[in-house]
Short mmCIF file of C-alpha atoms in Angstrom, two decimals:
data_model
loop_
_atom_site.label_atom_id
_atom_site.label_comp_id
_atom_site.label_asym_id
_atom_site.label_seq_id
_atom_site.Cartn_x
_atom_site.Cartn_y
_atom_site.Cartn_z
CA MET K 20 -3.76 67.95 101.84
CA PRO K 21 -3.45 71.75 101.58
CA SER K 22 -0.51 73.29 103.37
CA ILE K 23 1.01 76.67 104.06
CA THR K 24 4.13 78.01 102.45
CA THR K 25 6.40 80.83 103.57
CA THR K 26 6.68 83.79 101.22
CA ALA K 27 7.74 87.42 101.13
CA THR K 28 4.96 89.99 101.30
CA THR K 29 4.41 93.71 100.93
CA SER K 30 1.50 93.63 103.37
CA LEU K 31 1.11 96.80 105.37
CA LEU K 32 1.39 96.76 109.15
CA PRO K 33 0.13 97.13 111.88
CA PHE K 34 -1.60 93.89 112.69
CA VAL K 35 -5.33 93.54 113.29
CA HIS K 36 -5.17 90.35 115.35
CA THR K 37 -2.51 88.86 117.64
CA SER K 38 -2.23 85.71 119.74
CA LYS K 39 0.63 85.34 122.21
CA ALA K 40 1.31 82.02 123.94
CA GLN K 41 1.65 82.68 127.66
CA GLU K 42 4.08 79.84 128.39
CA ALA K 43 5.25 78.42 125.05
CA GLY K 44 6.84 81.72 124.02
CA HIS K 45 5.55 82.20 120.46
CA THR K 46 3.31 84.77 118.80
CA LEU K 47 1.11 84.86 115.69
CA HIS K 48 -0.03 88.11 114.08
CA ILE K 49 -2.57 88.65 111.28
CA THR K 50 -2.62 91.67 108.97
CA SER K 51 -5.69 93.33 107.48
CA GLU K 52 -4.92 91.35 104.31
CA GLY K 53 -5.20 88.04 106.16
CA ILE K 54 -1.47 87.29 106.12
CA VAL K 55 0.03 85.53 109.14
CA TYR K 56 3.34 86.46 110.73
CA SER K 57 5.02 84.34 113.41
CA HIS K 58 8.00 84.59 115.72
CA CYS K 59 9.31 83.52 119.11
CA HIS K 60 8.85 86.34 121.61
CA ASN K 61 10.72 84.37 124.31
CA SER K 62 13.84 82.63 123.00
CA LYS K 63 14.42 80.96 126.38
CA VAL K 64 11.47 78.61 125.84
CA CYS K 65 10.81 78.87 122.09
CA ASP K 66 13.11 77.74 119.26
CA ASN K 67 10.50 76.39 116.80
CA GLU K 68 11.95 72.90 117.12
CA LEU K 69 8.43 71.46 117.15
CA GLY K 70 7.11 73.66 114.34
CA GLN K 71 4.77 75.93 116.32
CA LEU K 72 5.67 78.88 114.06
CA GLY K 73 4.41 77.03 110.98
CA ARG K 74 7.47 77.95 108.92
CA THR K 75 11.23 77.63 108.62
CA GLY K 76 13.75 80.45 109.03
CA ASN K 77 15.00 82.44 111.99
CA PRO K 78 12.49 81.87 114.80
CA ASN K 79 13.34 85.16 116.50
CA VAL K 80 12.54 87.26 113.43
CA MET K 81 8.96 88.07 112.45
CA LEU K 82 8.36 86.33 109.11
CA PRO K 83 5.20 85.87 107.03
CA ILE K 84 3.29 82.73 106.10
CA ILE K 85 0.78 82.30 103.27
CA LEU K 86 -2.09 79.83 103.59
CA SER K 87 -2.30 78.00 100.25
CA SER K 88 -4.80 75.44 99.04
CA SER K 89 -6.09 74.02 95.78
CA ILE K 90 -8.36 77.06 95.38
CA GLY K 91 -5.52 79.53 95.81
CA ASP K 92 -4.26 81.63 98.67
CA VAL K 93 -6.45 81.65 101.78
CA ARG K 94 -6.78 84.60 104.13
CA ALA K 95 -6.48 84.14 107.90
CA ALA K 96 -9.11 85.62 110.22
CA ARG K 97 -8.11 84.49 113.73
CA ALA K 98 -4.99 82.99 115.34
CA TYR K 99 -4.61 80.92 118.52
CA THR K 100 -1.51 79.80 120.43
CA GLY K 101 -0.80 77.50 123.37
CA GLY K 102 1.48 74.91 124.85
CA PHE K 103 3.95 74.37 127.65
CA PRO K 104 7.50 75.77 127.63
CA SER K 105 8.68 72.37 126.37
CA SER K 106 6.20 72.32 123.48
CA GLY K 107 3.83 74.64 121.68
CA HIS K 108 1.10 74.48 119.07
CA SER K 109 -0.84 76.98 116.99
CA ALA K 110 -4.15 77.23 115.15
CA ILE K 111 -5.63 79.51 112.51
CA LEU K 112 -9.21 80.04 111.38
CA ASP K 113 -9.36 81.21 107.77
CA THR K 114 -12.04 83.40 106.24
CA HIS K 115 -13.74 80.35 104.72
CA GLY K 116 -14.24 78.78 108.17
CA ASN K 117 -11.49 76.15 107.92
CA ILE K 118 -9.16 75.42 110.83
CA TRP K 119 -5.42 74.89 110.41
CA LEU K 120 -2.98 73.57 113.02
CA THR K 121 0.77 73.16 113.42
CA GLY K 122 3.36 72.40 116.10
CA CYS K 123 3.66 69.70 118.73
CA ASP K 124 1.37 66.70 118.19
CA ARG K 125 2.86 64.21 120.63
CA TRP K 126 -0.44 64.14 122.56
CA GLN K 127 -2.58 64.35 119.40
CA GLN K 128 -3.37 68.00 120.14
CA LEU K 129 -3.45 68.77 116.42
CA GLY K 130 -6.05 66.09 115.74
CA LEU K 131 -4.61 65.39 112.28
CA GLY K 132 -4.18 61.63 112.33
CA SER K 133 -6.76 58.87 112.21
CA PHE K 134 -9.70 59.32 114.55
CA SER K 135 -10.02 55.84 116.06
CA GLY K 136 -8.79 57.40 119.30
CA GLY K 137 -6.59 56.29 122.14
CA SER K 138 -2.83 56.07 122.45
CA THR K 139 -2.72 52.72 120.63
CA GLY K 140 -5.34 53.50 117.97
CA TYR K 141 -4.07 56.82 116.70
CA THR K 142 -1.94 57.22 113.58
CA TRP K 143 0.07 60.43 113.51
CA LYS K 144 0.02 62.18 110.15
CA ASP K 145 3.05 60.95 108.17
CA GLY K 146 4.25 59.20 111.34
CA ARG K 147 5.42 62.51 112.84
CA LEU K 148 4.92 63.73 116.40
CA TRP K 149 4.89 67.35 115.20
CA GLN K 150 4.11 69.38 112.09
CA ASP K 151 6.24 72.31 110.94
CA VAL K 152 3.72 73.77 108.49
CA PHE K 153 0.04 74.46 109.09
CA GLN K 154 -2.25 71.61 108.07
CA ARG K 155 -5.97 72.02 107.38
CA ASN K 156 -8.01 69.78 109.67
CA GLU K 157 -10.94 68.66 107.53
CA TYR K 158 -12.14 66.03 109.99
CA LEU K 159 -12.99 68.61 112.66
CA ILE K 160 -15.43 70.42 110.36
CA ASP K 161 -16.98 67.11 109.29
CA LEU K 162 -17.40 66.12 112.96
CA LEU K 163 -19.09 69.41 113.83
CA LYS K 164 -21.52 69.01 110.92
CA ARG K 165 -22.28 65.41 111.87
CA LEU K 166 -23.12 66.53 115.41
CA ASP K 167 -25.34 69.33 114.06
CA PRO K 168 -26.47 68.87 110.43
CA SER K 169 -27.94 72.38 110.44
CA LEU K 170 -24.37 73.70 110.13
CA ASP K 171 -24.52 72.61 106.48
CA ASN K 172 -26.88 75.55 106.00
CA ALA K 173 -24.38 78.05 107.40
CA THR K 174 -24.03 81.16 105.27
CA THR K 175 -21.51 81.03 102.45
CA THR K 176 -21.63 84.69 101.46
CA GLY K 177 -19.52 87.64 102.53
CA SER K 178 -15.79 88.17 102.78
CA ASP K 179 -15.40 86.73 106.29
CA MET K 180 -17.10 83.37 106.91
CA SER K 181 -14.62 82.34 109.60
CA LYS K 182 -17.30 81.59 112.21
CA ARG K 183 -19.76 79.63 110.05
CA TRP K 184 -18.66 76.32 111.66
CA VAL K 185 -16.26 77.23 114.49
CA ARG K 186 -17.10 80.01 116.93
CA ASP K 187 -14.01 79.80 119.13
CA VAL K 188 -10.75 77.90 119.71
CA ALA K 189 -8.59 77.50 122.81
CA LEU K 190 -5.21 75.78 123.08
CA GLY K 191 -4.10 74.37 126.43
CA GLY K 192 -0.77 72.92 127.43
CA ASP K 193 -1.15 69.75 125.35
CA HIS K 194 -4.81 69.82 124.30
CA THR K 195 -7.21 71.73 122.05
CA ILE K 196 -10.78 72.91 122.61
CA ILE K 197 -13.16 73.83 119.75
CA LEU K 198 -16.54 75.55 120.18
CA SER K 199 -19.10 74.96 117.43
CA SER K 200 -20.86 77.95 115.90
CA ASN K 201 -24.10 76.46 117.27
CA ARG K 202 -22.77 77.50 120.71
CA ARG K 203 -23.63 74.12 122.22
CA ASP K 204 -21.14 71.51 121.01
CA VAL K 205 -17.57 71.52 122.34
CA ILE K 206 -14.93 69.30 120.72
CA SER K 207 -11.80 68.36 122.65
CA PHE K 208 -8.66 66.40 121.80
CA GLY K 209 -5.10 65.85 122.92
CA LYS K 210 -3.84 64.92 126.36
CA GLY K 211 -6.64 63.99 128.74
CA GLY K 212 -5.16 62.31 131.79
CA GLU K 213 -6.06 65.22 134.09
CA GLY K 214 -9.65 65.32 132.88
CA GLN K 215 -9.08 68.48 130.81
CA LEU K 216 -10.96 67.09 127.79
CA GLY K 217 -14.20 66.73 129.72
CA LEU K 218 -14.92 63.27 128.35
CA SER K 219 -16.75 60.47 130.17
CA SER K 220 -13.36 59.01 131.11
CA LYS K 221 -9.84 60.42 131.43
CA PRO K 222 -8.00 58.97 128.43
CA TRP K 223 -4.26 59.50 128.33
CA VAL K 224 -4.77 60.88 124.83
CA SER K 225 -7.80 61.29 122.59
CA SER K 226 -8.57 62.20 119.01
CA PRO K 227 -11.35 64.79 118.39
CA ALA K 228 -14.58 63.94 120.22
CA LYS K 229 -17.55 65.78 121.70
CA SER K 230 -16.86 66.83 125.28
CA LYS K 231 -19.90 65.83 127.32
CA GLN K 232 -18.72 67.78 130.35
CA LEU K 233 -18.02 71.04 128.52
CA SER K 234 -20.83 71.01 125.95
CA SER K 235 -24.13 72.69 126.79
CA SER K 236 -26.66 70.18 128.05
CA LYS K 237 -29.53 72.61 128.58
CA PHE K 238 -31.78 74.01 125.87
CA GLY K 239 -31.33 77.75 125.52
CA VAL K 240 -28.06 77.85 127.49
CA ASP K 241 -25.48 79.00 124.95
CA ILE K 242 -21.70 78.97 125.28
CA ALA K 243 -20.07 82.24 124.28
CA ALA K 244 -16.36 81.32 124.32
CA VAL K 245 -13.84 78.73 125.46
CA CYS K 246 -10.57 79.05 127.40
CA ALA K 247 -7.71 76.62 128.03
CA PHE K 248 -4.45 76.78 129.98
CA ARG K 249 -2.11 73.96 130.99
CA ASN K 250 -4.42 71.08 132.04
CA CYS K 251 -7.58 73.17 132.42
CA SER K 252 -10.50 73.89 130.08
CA MET K 253 -13.40 76.31 130.63
CA THR K 254 -16.49 77.59 128.89
CA LEU K 255 -17.80 81.15 129.27
CA ASN K 256 -21.27 82.66 129.07
CA ASP K 257 -22.27 85.89 127.33
CA SER K 258 -21.32 87.93 130.39
CA GLY K 259 -17.87 86.36 130.61
CA GLY K 260 -18.72 84.19 133.60
CA ILE K 261 -17.38 80.65 133.85
CA GLU K 262 -20.06 78.10 132.94
CA LYS K 263 -18.14 74.82 133.13
CA LYS K 264 -14.66 73.57 133.97
CA ALA K 265 -12.72 70.40 133.18
CA GLY K 266 -9.33 69.30 134.49
CA LYS K 267 -7.08 71.08 136.97
CA CYS K 268 -8.73 74.50 137.23
CA SER K 269 -8.03 75.70 140.76
CA MET K 270 -7.06 79.37 140.69
CA ASP K 271 -5.08 78.90 143.90
CA ALA K 272 -3.24 75.74 142.85
CA VAL K 273 -2.46 76.44 139.17
CA LYS K 274 0.14 79.17 138.74
CA GLY K 275 -0.75 81.60 135.98
CA LEU K 276 -4.36 80.43 135.58
CA LYS K 277 -5.92 83.72 136.76
CA ARG K 278 -3.81 85.67 134.27
CA ALA K 279 -4.67 83.16 131.53
CA LEU K 280 -8.38 83.60 132.24
CA ASP K 281 -8.02 87.40 132.17
CA LEU K 282 -6.29 87.18 128.79
CA CYS K 283 -8.97 84.82 127.48
CA LEU K 284 -11.70 87.24 128.58
CA LYS K 285 -9.88 90.10 126.88
CA ARG K 286 -9.58 88.10 123.65
CA ALA K 287 -13.25 87.07 123.79
CA ARG K 288 -14.33 90.70 124.22
CA GLU K 289 -12.13 91.85 121.34
CA ASP K 290 -13.51 89.08 119.10
CA GLY K 291 -17.09 90.04 119.96
CA LEU K 292 -17.82 86.70 121.65
CA ILE K 293 -18.86 88.10 125.04
CA ASP K 294 -20.30 91.40 126.21
CA LYS K 295 -17.72 94.16 125.94
CA SER K 296 -18.74 95.29 129.41
CA ALA K 297 -17.74 91.92 130.90
CA ILE K 298 -15.28 92.47 133.73
CA SER K 299 -12.39 90.04 134.26
#
């Protein structure tokens, strides 16, 4: 399994992409060269104990990470962060379209183990409830292509193919949401007891599976982006409006949810997923 190793770099700053976890207290940056930097921006809630920075070393100092695989170094295109103050996990999309995850996996939010599903059927990778280096999740891409075989025909040319299989990623408190590049299929995994996975039931935990509630069920109705915060998941349309919700998504009852949605809209605009004129 490919992994990521920490290395020194002469990459020039500033960064071209940043993801900052609202509650978990960690940040990922990406340079124009596709190199990832990570650090804890809030030492009161983040100490990298569960590996959300994807590296060793001082968590409060910005340090680089290199994505390495059998074909050589891999460049990062997008970064995503999430988690509760007591946890934290991170994801990266590389320029080849692969997705990498690290951090807390106690609720299977990394989706790296076996995919038989359920709290008694899941095998954590190497028997660990967290990962401290980024791991490439090959099963997610295979699942997306099984759901939509036309993804096999996705373009393989150009320097940035990051969106050929995955259009968007959102990390909640203890769960993960993946939007297929076909803009219809939504994959969810992790903690599901509050209904945040949008499955037909509310499993305590679940390995990666298609979310019936969040996926588009109407022909011609495309999903532009996904958002997640605490125990809530949402899909957005091209105008930035909320299409569907799953879990605890009351703006009045969930502290910080309005701000999280505003930040998600801002990210989606910057990534070109929704209309730049969309108002939060």
